[in-house]
Tab-separated table of C-alpha atoms and ligand atoms in Angstrom:
chain	number	residue	atom	x	y	z
A	1	UNK	CA	0.790	-83.208	24.586
A	2	UNK	CA	2.813	-84.106	27.760
A	3	UNK	CA	1.059	-87.529	28.044
A	4	UNK	CA	1.713	-88.392	24.445
A	5	UNK	CA	5.415	-87.956	24.672
A	6	UNK	CA	7.189	-91.292	24.186
A	7	UNK	CA	10.135	-91.424	26.492
A	8	UNK	CA	12.943	-93.170	24.923
A	9	UNK	CA	15.376	-94.950	27.231
A	10	UNK	CA	18.875	-93.703	27.767
A	11	UNK	CA	20.232	-90.297	28.615
A	12	UNK	CA	18.923	-86.959	27.299
A	13	UNK	CA	20.228	-85.906	23.968
A	14	UNK	CA	21.321	-82.598	25.522
A	15	UNK	CA	22.281	-82.041	29.126
A	16	UNK	CA	23.384	-78.798	30.629
A	17	UNK	CA	24.480	-78.382	34.184
A	18	UNK	CA	25.487	-75.323	36.152
A	19	UNK	CA	26.512	-73.501	32.904
A	20	UNK	CA	28.282	-70.251	33.488
A	21	UNK	CA	29.304	-67.650	30.918
A	22	UNK	CA	30.552	-64.089	31.347
A	23	UNK	CA	31.563	-61.429	28.805
A	24	UNK	CA	34.208	-59.634	30.785
A	25	UNK	CA	32.603	-58.351	33.827
A	26	UNK	CA	29.146	-59.046	32.601
A	27	UNK	CA	27.790	-62.385	33.907
A	28	UNK	CA	25.384	-63.490	31.172
A	29	UNK	CA	24.619	-66.961	32.291
A	30	UNK	CA	25.044	-67.697	35.993
A	31	UNK	CA	23.756	-71.140	36.746
A	32	UNK	CA	21.866	-72.798	33.919
A	33	UNK	CA	20.811	-76.471	34.179
A	34	UNK	CA	18.421	-78.125	31.790
A	35	UNK	CA	17.982	-81.323	29.799
A	36	UNK	CA	16.280	-82.177	26.576
A	37	UNK	CA	14.932	-85.640	25.915
A	38	UNK	CA	14.582	-87.039	22.486
A	39	UNK	CA	11.379	-86.072	20.639
A	40	UNK	CA	10.774	-83.107	22.911
A	41	UNK	CA	10.388	-79.500	21.994
A	42	UNK	CA	11.636	-77.018	24.529
A	43	UNK	CA	10.838	-73.367	24.223
A	44	UNK	CA	12.901	-70.782	25.834
A	45	UNK	CA	11.262	-67.407	26.483
A	46	UNK	CA	12.417	-64.308	28.280
A	47	UNK	CA	13.229	-60.640	27.908
A	48	UNK	CA	15.882	-59.609	25.566
A	49	UNK	CA	19.371	-59.605	27.058
A	50	UNK	CA	18.494	-62.431	29.393
A	51	UNK	CA	21.099	-64.729	27.832
A	52	UNK	CA	18.845	-66.965	25.548
A	53	UNK	CA	21.079	-66.620	22.584
A	54	UNK	CA	24.175	-67.045	24.617
A	55	UNK	CA	22.783	-70.271	25.995
A	56	UNK	CA	22.125	-71.672	22.445
A	57	UNK	CA	25.554	-70.437	21.259
A	58	UNK	CA	27.227	-72.248	24.220
A	59	UNK	CA	25.296	-75.337	23.434
A	60	UNK	CA	26.460	-75.123	19.823
A	61	UNK	CA	30.091	-74.234	20.750
A	62	UNK	CA	29.991	-70.895	19.139
A	63	UNK	CA	30.602	-69.348	22.564
A	64	UNK	CA	32.988	-70.838	25.055
A	65	UNK	CA	31.478	-71.303	28.458
A	66	UNK	CA	33.341	-70.570	31.621
A	67	UNK	CA	32.052	-73.383	33.801
A	68	UNK	CA	29.614	-76.161	34.147
A	69	UNK	CA	28.875	-79.181	31.981
A	70	UNK	CA	27.444	-79.719	28.522
A	71	UNK	CA	26.598	-83.316	27.594
A	72	UNK	CA	25.463	-84.791	24.380
A	73	UNK	CA	23.927	-88.285	24.690
A	74	UNK	CA	25.402	-88.456	28.164
A	75	UNK	CA	28.939	-87.744	26.951
A	76	UNK	CA	30.884	-84.773	28.179
A	77	UNK	CA	31.529	-81.994	25.609
A	78	UNK	CA	32.248	-79.677	28.513
A	79	UNK	CA	33.161	-81.023	31.964
A	80	UNK	CA	33.410	-78.642	34.822
A	81	UNK	CA	34.516	-75.863	32.512
A	82	UNK	CA	36.963	-77.984	30.480
A	83	UNK	CA	36.206	-78.779	26.858
A	84	UNK	CA	36.659	-82.226	25.341
A	85	UNK	CA	39.307	-82.390	22.589
A	86	UNK	CA	38.710	-80.835	19.163
A	87	UNK	CA	37.946	-84.151	17.471
A	88	UNK	CA	35.406	-84.998	20.063
A	89	UNK	CA	33.775	-81.597	19.656
A	90	UNK	CA	33.581	-82.149	15.933
A	91	UNK	CA	31.773	-85.356	16.592
A	92	UNK	CA	29.324	-83.710	18.897
A	93	UNK	CA	28.859	-80.982	16.261
A	94	UNK	CA	27.280	-83.413	13.894
A	95	UNK	CA	24.553	-84.037	16.496
A	96	UNK	CA	23.066	-80.520	16.420
A	97	UNK	CA	21.936	-77.982	13.939
A	98	UNK	CA	21.375	-74.287	14.422
A	99	UNK	CA	18.981	-71.895	12.750
A	100	UNK	CA	19.874	-68.281	13.170
A	101	UNK	CA	17.641	-65.302	13.507
A	102	UNK	CA	18.913	-63.785	10.324
A	103	UNK	CA	19.267	-67.050	8.395
A	104	UNK	CA	22.941	-66.738	7.438
A	105	UNK	CA	22.476	-68.474	4.186
A	106	UNK	CA	25.501	-68.378	1.858
A	107	UNK	CA	24.556	-65.674	-0.615
A	108	UNK	CA	26.837	-66.907	-3.414
A	109	UNK	CA	25.324	-70.456	-3.393
A	110	UNK	CA	22.119	-71.568	-4.971
A	111	UNK	CA	19.511	-72.991	-2.624
A	112	UNK	CA	20.540	-76.486	-3.624
A	113	UNK	CA	24.181	-75.865	-2.884
A	114	UNK	CA	23.332	-74.175	0.418
A	115	UNK	CA	21.526	-77.381	1.475
A	116	UNK	CA	23.748	-80.140	0.103
A	117	UNK	CA	27.292	-78.905	0.238
A	118	UNK	CA	27.889	-79.630	3.907
A	119	UNK	CA	26.574	-83.219	3.787
A	120	UNK	CA	28.756	-83.745	0.626
A	121	UNK	CA	31.855	-82.471	2.539
A	122	UNK	CA	31.021	-84.920	5.275
A	123	UNK	CA	31.118	-87.780	2.822
A	124	UNK	CA	27.521	-88.098	1.652
A	125	UNK	CA	27.262	-89.328	-1.855
A	126	UNK	CA	26.573	-86.353	-4.221
A	127	UNK	CA	23.468	-87.805	-5.752
A	128	UNK	CA	22.087	-88.948	-2.410
A	129	UNK	CA	22.711	-85.491	-0.949
A	130	UNK	CA	20.851	-83.931	-3.863
A	131	UNK	CA	18.000	-86.298	-3.519
A	132	UNK	CA	17.720	-85.630	0.203
A	133	UNK	CA	17.922	-81.880	-0.420
A	134	UNK	CA	15.046	-82.078	-2.893
A	135	UNK	CA	13.023	-84.064	-0.403
A	136	UNK	CA	13.690	-81.502	2.270
A	137	UNK	CA	12.799	-78.664	-0.045
A	138	UNK	CA	9.498	-80.228	-0.868
A	139	UNK	CA	8.799	-80.561	2.722
A	140	UNK	CA	9.667	-76.984	3.404
A	141	UNK	CA	7.389	-75.817	0.566
A	142	UNK	CA	10.367	-74.773	-1.617
A	143	UNK	CA	9.710	-76.837	-4.773
A	144	UNK	CA	11.300	-75.466	-7.818
A	145	UNK	CA	13.596	-73.159	-5.885
A	146	UNK	CA	16.773	-75.213	-6.147
A	147	UNK	CA	18.457	-72.961	-8.527
A	148	UNK	CA	17.400	-69.719	-6.930
A	149	UNK	CA	19.797	-67.604	-4.985
A	150	UNK	CA	18.969	-66.446	-1.489
A	151	UNK	CA	18.524	-62.746	-2.558
A	152	UNK	CA	15.688	-63.905	-4.905
A	153	UNK	CA	13.709	-65.395	-1.968
A	154	UNK	CA	11.435	-63.787	0.647
A	155	UNK	CA	12.590	-63.813	4.250
A	156	UNK	CA	10.263	-66.652	5.042
A	157	UNK	CA	11.638	-68.765	2.146
A	158	UNK	CA	15.212	-68.028	3.200
A	159	UNK	CA	14.550	-69.136	6.719
A	160	UNK	CA	12.943	-72.321	5.413
A	161	UNK	CA	16.095	-72.880	3.268
A	162	UNK	CA	18.122	-72.414	6.434
A	163	UNK	CA	16.016	-74.985	8.215
A	164	UNK	CA	16.452	-77.416	5.332
A	165	UNK	CA	20.169	-76.810	5.284
A	166	UNK	CA	20.407	-77.649	9.020
A	167	UNK	CA	18.166	-80.722	8.569
A	168	UNK	CA	20.326	-82.041	5.619
A	169	UNK	CA	23.059	-82.744	8.209
A	170	UNK	CA	20.570	-85.095	10.005
A	171	UNK	CA	20.919	-83.536	13.390
A	172	UNK	CA	19.623	-85.312	16.390
A	173	UNK	CA	18.587	-81.951	17.880
A	174	UNK	CA	17.860	-78.637	16.254
A	175	UNK	CA	18.290	-75.193	17.829
A	176	UNK	CA	16.344	-72.162	16.701
A	177	UNK	CA	17.383	-68.656	17.846
A	178	UNK	CA	14.275	-66.475	17.273
A	179	UNK	CA	13.657	-67.939	13.780
A	180	UNK	CA	10.887	-65.489	12.998
A	181	UNK	CA	12.132	-62.270	14.603
A	182	UNK	CA	13.728	-60.990	11.464
A	183	UNK	CA	10.614	-61.630	9.395
A	184	UNK	CA	7.770	-59.442	8.424
A	185	UNK	CA	4.732	-60.363	10.511
A	186	UNK	CA	2.920	-61.890	7.493
A	187	UNK	CA	5.790	-64.291	6.905
A	188	UNK	CA	6.192	-65.718	10.401
A	189	UNK	CA	3.307	-68.120	9.916
A	190	UNK	CA	4.976	-70.119	7.142
A	191	UNK	CA	8.140	-70.602	9.216
A	192	UNK	CA	6.251	-71.549	12.395
A	193	UNK	CA	4.231	-73.941	10.373
A	194	UNK	CA	7.319	-75.995	9.299
A	195	UNK	CA	8.664	-76.018	12.862
A	196	UNK	CA	5.243	-77.270	14.081
A	197	UNK	CA	5.386	-79.939	11.388
A	198	UNK	CA	8.826	-81.018	12.550
A	199	UNK	CA	7.560	-81.111	16.131
A	200	UNK	CA	4.735	-83.491	14.957
A	201	UNK	CA	7.384	-85.662	13.416
A	202	UNK	CA	9.082	-85.787	16.892
A	203	UNK	CA	12.169	-83.804	15.850
A	204	UNK	CA	13.979	-82.831	18.981
A	205	UNK	CA	14.186	-78.997	19.163
A	206	UNK	CA	15.039	-76.052	21.411
A	207	UNK	CA	13.318	-72.923	20.202
A	208	UNK	CA	14.111	-69.447	21.560
A	209	UNK	CA	11.006	-67.436	20.694
A	210	UNK	CA	8.789	-64.506	21.378
A	211	UNK	CA	5.871	-66.205	19.733
A	212	UNK	CA	3.977	-67.129	22.908
A	213	UNK	CA	0.968	-68.901	21.326
A	214	UNK	CA	3.403	-71.006	19.251
A	215	UNK	CA	5.466	-71.870	22.307
A	216	UNK	CA	2.373	-72.781	24.159
A	217	UNK	CA	0.909	-74.970	21.409
A	218	UNK	CA	4.045	-76.684	20.129
A	219	UNK	CA	6.423	-77.284	23.024
A	220	UNK	CA	6.435	-79.968	25.732
A	221	UNK	CA	8.492	-77.890	28.067
A	222	UNK	CA	8.863	-74.065	28.505
A	223	UNK	CA	11.816	-72.339	30.089
A	224	UNK	CA	11.524	-68.771	31.229
A	225	UNK	CA	14.923	-67.063	31.500
A	226	UNK	CA	15.707	-63.663	32.945
A	227	UNK	CA	19.018	-62.141	34.071
A	228	UNK	CA	21.009	-65.217	33.124
A	229	UNK	CA	19.140	-67.701	35.227
A	230	UNK	CA	16.191	-70.016	34.658
A	231	UNK	CA	13.391	-68.359	36.605
A	232	UNK	CA	10.756	-70.883	35.948
A	233	UNK	CA	10.187	-73.931	33.745
A	234	UNK	CA	7.648	-76.654	33.240
A	235	UNK	CA	4.777	-77.785	31.305
A	236	UNK	CA	3.611	-75.038	28.890
A	237	UNK	CA	0.143	-74.926	30.310
A	238	UNK	CA	1.502	-74.498	33.928
A	239	UNK	CA	4.004	-71.789	32.869
A	240	UNK	CA	1.637	-69.866	30.659
A	241	UNK	CA	-1.670	-70.201	32.506
A	242	UNK	CA	-0.386	-70.404	36.097
A	243	UNK	CA	3.015	-68.981	36.472
A	244	UNK	CA	4.459	-69.191	39.921
A	245	UNK	CA	7.141	-66.501	39.819
A	246	UNK	CA	6.384	-62.885	39.860
A	247	UNK	CA	8.938	-62.204	37.148
A	248	UNK	CA	7.179	-64.613	34.868
A	249	UNK	CA	3.876	-63.158	35.482
A	250	UNK	CA	5.282	-59.704	34.769
A	251	UNK	CA	6.905	-60.850	31.551
A	252	UNK	CA	3.779	-62.724	30.259
A	253	UNK	CA	1.492	-59.801	31.062
A	254	UNK	CA	3.281	-57.801	28.256
A	255	UNK	CA	2.125	-60.354	25.725
A	256	UNK	CA	-1.475	-60.353	26.841
A	257	UNK	CA	-3.932	-57.971	25.324
B	1	UNK	CA	62.154	-39.138	-36.969
B	2	UNK	CA	58.657	-39.712	-38.308
B	3	UNK	CA	55.738	-40.424	-35.972
B	4	UNK	CA	55.514	-43.889	-37.424
B	5	UNK	CA	59.079	-44.698	-36.509
B	6	UNK	CA	58.500	-43.445	-33.029
B	7	UNK	CA	55.416	-45.586	-32.606
B	8	UNK	CA	57.237	-48.655	-33.914
B	9	UNK	CA	60.245	-48.035	-31.649
B	10	UNK	CA	58.165	-47.431	-28.586
B	11	UNK	CA	55.929	-50.456	-29.188
B	12	UNK	CA	58.955	-52.557	-29.076
B	13	UNK	CA	59.037	-51.693	-25.402
B	14	UNK	CA	55.429	-52.707	-24.940
B	15	UNK	CA	56.388	-56.254	-24.378
B	16	UNK	CA	58.413	-55.214	-21.337
B	17	UNK	CA	55.617	-52.980	-20.092
B	18	UNK	CA	53.291	-55.933	-20.280
B	19	UNK	CA	55.843	-58.125	-18.558
B	20	UNK	CA	55.931	-55.715	-15.572
B	21	UNK	CA	52.210	-55.461	-15.593
B	22	UNK	CA	51.358	-59.140	-15.720
B	23	UNK	CA	54.159	-60.377	-13.524
B	24	UNK	CA	53.344	-57.806	-10.888
B	25	UNK	CA	49.727	-58.960	-10.810
B	26	UNK	CA	50.812	-62.615	-10.823
B	27	UNK	CA	52.967	-62.065	-7.628
B	28	UNK	CA	51.162	-59.276	-5.870
B	29	UNK	CA	47.664	-60.583	-5.899
B	30	UNK	CA	48.520	-63.726	-3.876
B	31	UNK	CA	51.229	-62.065	-1.903
B	32	UNK	CA	48.694	-59.350	-0.862
B	33	UNK	CA	46.456	-62.110	0.608
B	34	UNK	CA	49.369	-63.465	2.675
B	35	UNK	CA	50.099	-59.956	3.894
B	36	UNK	CA	46.423	-59.401	4.647
B	37	UNK	CA	46.280	-62.564	6.783
B	38	UNK	CA	49.467	-61.599	8.634
B	39	UNK	CA	48.000	-58.176	9.138
B	40	UNK	CA	44.913	-59.726	10.700
B	41	UNK	CA	46.899	-62.241	12.764
B	42	UNK	CA	45.840	-62.635	16.360
B	43	UNK	CA	49.515	-62.640	17.314
B	44	UNK	CA	49.964	-59.051	18.202
B	45	UNK	CA	53.629	-58.715	17.174
B	46	UNK	CA	52.960	-60.208	13.759
B	47	UNK	CA	50.092	-57.889	12.903
B	48	UNK	CA	52.040	-54.843	14.303
B	49	UNK	CA	55.106	-55.574	12.229
B	50	UNK	CA	52.999	-56.218	9.126
B	51	UNK	CA	51.078	-53.049	9.750
B	52	UNK	CA	54.354	-51.036	9.982
B	53	UNK	CA	55.739	-52.557	6.748
B	54	UNK	CA	52.433	-51.783	4.887
B	55	UNK	CA	52.587	-48.229	6.233
B	56	UNK	CA	56.132	-47.740	4.861
B	57	UNK	CA	55.337	-49.322	1.574
B	58	UNK	CA	52.251	-47.080	1.055
B	59	UNK	CA	53.797	-44.067	2.581
B	60	UNK	CA	56.977	-43.808	0.452
B	61	UNK	CA	57.175	-43.294	-3.380
B	62	UNK	CA	57.204	-46.385	-5.522
B	63	UNK	CA	60.068	-44.746	-7.351
B	64	UNK	CA	62.280	-44.811	-4.213
B	65	UNK	CA	61.334	-48.395	-3.712
B	66	UNK	CA	62.365	-49.187	-7.248
B	67	UNK	CA	65.704	-47.545	-6.672
B	68	UNK	CA	66.193	-49.292	-3.340
B	69	UNK	CA	65.489	-52.746	-4.707
B	70	UNK	CA	67.584	-52.220	-7.889
B	71	UNK	CA	70.644	-50.435	-6.438
B	72	UNK	CA	70.294	-51.189	-2.720
B	73	UNK	CA	72.189	-54.510	-2.861
B	74	UNK	CA	75.091	-52.675	-4.706
B	75	UNK	CA	75.367	-49.937	-2.101
B	76	UNK	CA	74.809	-52.310	0.892
B	77	UNK	CA	76.853	-55.298	-0.089
B	78	UNK	CA	78.673	-54.272	-3.184
B	79	UNK	CA	76.676	-56.765	-5.205
B	80	UNK	CA	76.639	-56.234	-8.916
B	81	UNK	CA	73.492	-54.602	-10.278
B	82	UNK	CA	71.356	-57.097	-12.150
B	83	UNK	CA	71.792	-56.826	-15.848
B	84	UNK	CA	68.265	-57.802	-16.439
B	85	UNK	CA	66.410	-55.013	-14.624
B	86	UNK	CA	63.087	-56.860	-14.986
B	87	UNK	CA	63.786	-58.868	-11.843
B	88	UNK	CA	64.300	-55.951	-9.413
B	89	UNK	CA	61.487	-53.988	-11.133
B	90	UNK	CA	59.048	-56.756	-10.707
B	91	UNK	CA	60.109	-57.464	-7.101
B	92	UNK	CA	59.619	-53.769	-6.200
B	93	UNK	CA	56.347	-53.534	-7.990
B	94	UNK	CA	55.038	-56.766	-6.520
B	95	UNK	CA	55.975	-55.832	-2.947
B	96	UNK	CA	54.448	-52.352	-3.271
B	97	UNK	CA	51.250	-53.518	-4.864
B	98	UNK	CA	50.928	-56.355	-2.401
B	99	UNK	CA	50.712	-53.711	0.329
B	100	UNK	CA	47.809	-52.036	-1.388
B	101	UNK	CA	46.000	-55.271	-2.276
B	102	UNK	CA	46.523	-56.448	1.345
B	103	UNK	CA	44.546	-53.427	2.644
B	104	UNK	CA	41.792	-54.004	0.161
B	105	UNK	CA	41.570	-57.725	1.002
B	106	UNK	CA	41.508	-56.874	4.691
B	107	UNK	CA	38.672	-54.453	4.149
B	108	UNK	CA	36.766	-57.132	2.179
B	109	UNK	CA	37.315	-59.837	4.728
B	110	UNK	CA	36.349	-57.764	7.591
B	111	UNK	CA	33.135	-56.727	5.810
B	112	UNK	CA	31.874	-60.270	5.766
B	113	UNK	CA	29.443	-60.813	8.744
B	114	UNK	CA	30.734	-63.087	11.494
B	115	UNK	CA	27.501	-65.038	11.121
B	116	UNK	CA	28.781	-66.534	7.880
B	117	UNK	CA	31.803	-68.082	9.695
B	118	UNK	CA	29.416	-69.269	12.455
B	119	UNK	CA	26.924	-70.848	10.042
B	120	UNK	CA	29.799	-72.678	8.381
B	121	UNK	CA	31.291	-73.843	11.692
B	122	UNK	CA	27.962	-75.320	12.913
B	123	UNK	CA	27.680	-77.170	9.560
B	124	UNK	CA	31.144	-78.647	10.164
B	125	UNK	CA	33.215	-76.789	7.552
B	126	UNK	CA	36.821	-76.719	8.486
B	127	UNK	CA	38.498	-73.284	8.973
B	128	UNK	CA	40.283	-73.649	5.594
B	129	UNK	CA	37.102	-74.644	3.705
B	130	UNK	CA	35.113	-71.821	5.400
B	131	UNK	CA	37.661	-69.302	4.094
B	132	UNK	CA	38.044	-70.804	0.633
B	133	UNK	CA	34.427	-71.542	-0.082
B	134	UNK	CA	32.307	-69.214	1.986
B	135	UNK	CA	34.368	-66.124	2.744
B	136	UNK	CA	36.756	-65.643	-0.155
B	137	UNK	CA	34.227	-65.760	-2.979
B	138	UNK	CA	32.164	-63.103	-1.305
B	139	UNK	CA	35.273	-61.005	-0.592
B	140	UNK	CA	36.314	-61.183	-4.231
B	141	UNK	CA	33.020	-59.887	-5.391
B	142	UNK	CA	33.033	-57.053	-2.879
B	143	UNK	CA	36.534	-55.855	-3.616
B	144	UNK	CA	36.393	-55.980	-7.404
B	145	UNK	CA	35.849	-52.224	-7.836
B	146	UNK	CA	38.879	-51.393	-5.654
B	147	UNK	CA	41.060	-53.984	-7.329
B	148	UNK	CA	40.132	-52.536	-10.715
B	149	UNK	CA	41.297	-49.204	-9.513
B	150	UNK	CA	44.677	-50.550	-8.498
B	151	UNK	CA	45.081	-52.436	-11.805
B	152	UNK	CA	44.340	-49.258	-13.715
B	153	UNK	CA	46.913	-47.432	-11.662
B	154	UNK	CA	49.428	-50.277	-12.149
B	155	UNK	CA	49.205	-49.825	-15.956
B	156	UNK	CA	50.303	-46.235	-15.585
B	157	UNK	CA	52.815	-46.967	-12.856
B	158	UNK	CA	54.796	-49.260	-15.134
B	159	UNK	CA	56.225	-46.065	-16.649
B	160	UNK	CA	58.093	-45.602	-13.392
B	161	UNK	CA	60.580	-48.287	-14.470
B	162	UNK	CA	62.317	-45.563	-16.460
B	163	UNK	CA	64.016	-44.502	-13.206
B	164	UNK	CA	66.153	-47.655	-13.344
B	165	UNK	CA	66.422	-47.448	-17.113
B	166	UNK	CA	64.540	-50.586	-17.799
B	167	UNK	CA	63.749	-50.465	-21.548
B	168	UNK	CA	60.005	-50.531	-21.422
B	169	UNK	CA	57.738	-48.384	-23.590
B	170	UNK	CA	57.967	-45.170	-21.565
B	171	UNK	CA	61.674	-45.347	-21.049
B	172	UNK	CA	62.198	-45.659	-24.791
B	173	UNK	CA	59.787	-42.816	-25.389
B	174	UNK	CA	61.689	-40.629	-22.977
B	175	UNK	CA	64.910	-41.337	-24.716
B	176	UNK	CA	63.439	-40.474	-28.078
B	177	UNK	CA	61.944	-37.299	-26.682
B	178	UNK	CA	65.427	-36.272	-25.347
B	179	UNK	CA	67.299	-37.081	-28.568
B	180	UNK	CA	64.734	-35.511	-30.823
B	181	UNK	CA	63.781	-32.712	-28.474
B	182	UNK	CA	60.177	-33.580	-29.131
B	183	UNK	CA	57.115	-33.855	-27.031
B	184	UNK	CA	55.476	-36.268	-29.387
B	185	UNK	CA	56.645	-39.472	-27.761
B	186	UNK	CA	54.904	-38.514	-24.491
B	187	UNK	CA	51.638	-38.144	-26.415
B	188	UNK	CA	52.279	-41.548	-28.053
B	189	UNK	CA	52.932	-42.963	-24.542
B	190	UNK	CA	49.739	-41.381	-23.293
B	191	UNK	CA	47.712	-42.961	-26.055
B	192	UNK	CA	49.273	-46.419	-25.416
B	193	UNK	CA	48.402	-46.285	-21.682
B	194	UNK	CA	44.930	-45.076	-22.399
B	195	UNK	CA	44.269	-47.893	-24.846
B	196	UNK	CA	45.810	-50.433	-22.415
B	197	UNK	CA	43.438	-49.222	-19.775
B	198	UNK	CA	40.413	-49.383	-22.131
B	199	UNK	CA	41.252	-53.137	-22.446
B	200	UNK	CA	41.739	-53.409	-18.632
B	201	UNK	CA	38.420	-51.780	-18.069
B	202	UNK	CA	36.723	-54.094	-20.437
B	203	UNK	CA	38.184	-57.264	-18.883
B	204	UNK	CA	37.514	-56.170	-15.322
B	205	UNK	CA	33.995	-55.233	-16.277
B	206	UNK	CA	33.481	-58.712	-17.650
B	207	UNK	CA	34.762	-60.291	-14.448
B	208	UNK	CA	32.498	-58.107	-12.350
B	209	UNK	CA	29.557	-59.124	-14.600
B	210	UNK	CA	30.308	-62.743	-14.058
B	211	UNK	CA	30.164	-62.217	-10.276
B	212	UNK	CA	26.813	-60.415	-10.709
B	213	UNK	CA	24.729	-63.530	-10.361
B	214	UNK	CA	24.062	-62.947	-6.691
B	215	UNK	CA	23.688	-59.998	-4.376
C	1	ADP	N1	29.983	-61.202	22.296
C	1	ADP	C1	29.498	-60.487	23.304
C	1	ADP	N2	30.246	-59.619	24.017
C	1	ADP	C2	29.814	-58.908	24.953
C	1	ADP	N3	28.578	-58.975	25.465
C	1	ADP	C3	27.732	-59.848	24.892
C	1	ADP	C4	28.115	-60.642	23.725
C	1	ADP	N4	27.026	-61.363	23.369
C	1	ADP	C5	26.012	-61.063	24.190
C	1	ADP	N5	26.473	-60.171	25.127
C	1	ADP	C6	25.607	-59.628	26.105
C	1	ADP	O1	25.063	-60.682	26.880
C	1	ADP	C7	23.762	-60.393	27.347
C	1	ADP	C8	22.866	-61.536	26.834
C	1	ADP	O2	22.784	-61.482	25.502
C	1	ADP	P1	21.955	-62.557	24.592
C	1	ADP	O3	22.421	-63.914	25.027
C	1	ADP	O4	22.017	-62.195	23.315
C	1	ADP	O5	20.504	-62.324	25.258
C	1	ADP	P2	19.073	-62.667	24.487
C	1	ADP	O6	19.311	-63.585	23.374
C	1	ADP	O7	18.264	-63.304	25.633
C	1	ADP	O8	18.469	-61.413	24.076
C	1	ADP	C9	23.361	-59.038	26.735
C	1	ADP	O9	23.554	-58.085	27.755
C	1	ADP	C10	24.357	-58.847	25.686
C	1	ADP	O10	24.610	-57.484	25.471
C	2	MG	MG1	18.922	-63.291	21.281
């Protein structure tokens, strides 16, 4: 996988340097640095409470970081703990999408409206937005569901709607925070399948996951986080088959049987 | 006086009863939202003051508030008491009901998961659009049963306008009861309120049904 990756010139789509974040006394992220190149899939693994969600939430501006840099396309959204002005942040916001663990679909909207309202609000022509939504739904295996409401769908279908909703905004990078953790085991496969399909289409993604076989198979880069720092990162084969750090070994042992 | 005459006389006051009812809803429903937002303000002093005001409005009898709004200006500034009592009555009712609606709205707004705001934010919805399109519709659905309760109570509360002698249905009934030394007008009034609330229940039920298309 690593050899196949086509490196595009220019800066990484996402760059994070020395990111810090505390909740009161609790230092959740202490010194996080990473970068994500276009077309790459980065998996983040680690025990619960290690700050994985907080990292994604900082990258998507849902949480305010205390220090460090966040760059999109080489431009500063956060520079040394100081955020760019609101209008700038709004511009950066169009570059990423976020898929939540528990979907967060809008329950009072049909599937169609869930997917196409945001693009329409951003000035996409109504018909075009609907067309694109239908295309995305087909791709997500949701044909014929445009008039359904979220409560009428299975968890797996809801999560695929959430992915379609995020993709409808044409993000340059897509974040997933444990996209299958809220699903019954028999439904995780269908969601992982569409993420894998996006990976094959060279969608840039950062995926927080506990699905180790998936992370190993789909990502170009794996980050192991624990206690608010990146303990180890690298090629998935290296991290999974030959981890260097004791903590990584310990963590991965739990997933072996 | 025959029962028929009583009914006719009292129903002449029904227009005014309805006026109190509809005008109070017209003003208190939106006013309640403003009060709820002030109550939830992140500016401490604003939410504290709003909270205190709500506590007073809910903790003192509506009847006293009616008297205060109608005659307060006279006692305080020697202003003449309004000839048309509808104005002070509607003001008092609207303020009082706004306090109740505000707490219902607040409960509804706080029951919406934070993730709904976050999903909207990441999708680039503005704060205003998030509230109007994502949060408010879900709030309305959730609070409908409590709102219905308040509306039913309001129907009955309109009778309190008798304390300032506003000539609505109950006030007229009370006057007839006094002059005829009869209990019958109160029974007539009871039937009127009951029928009014049958209609209210039906209408509110229809609205709740219409919001039933999702869970
Ligand atoms: N809003 C918050 N307020 C206080 N503590 C928080 C908040 N969000 C997360 N935390 C804490 O930060 C730590 C990391 O949380 P999180 O990023 O969710 O970890 P992970 O996603 O890796 O399980 C945990 O100890 C969690 O309790
Ligand atoms: Mg998490």
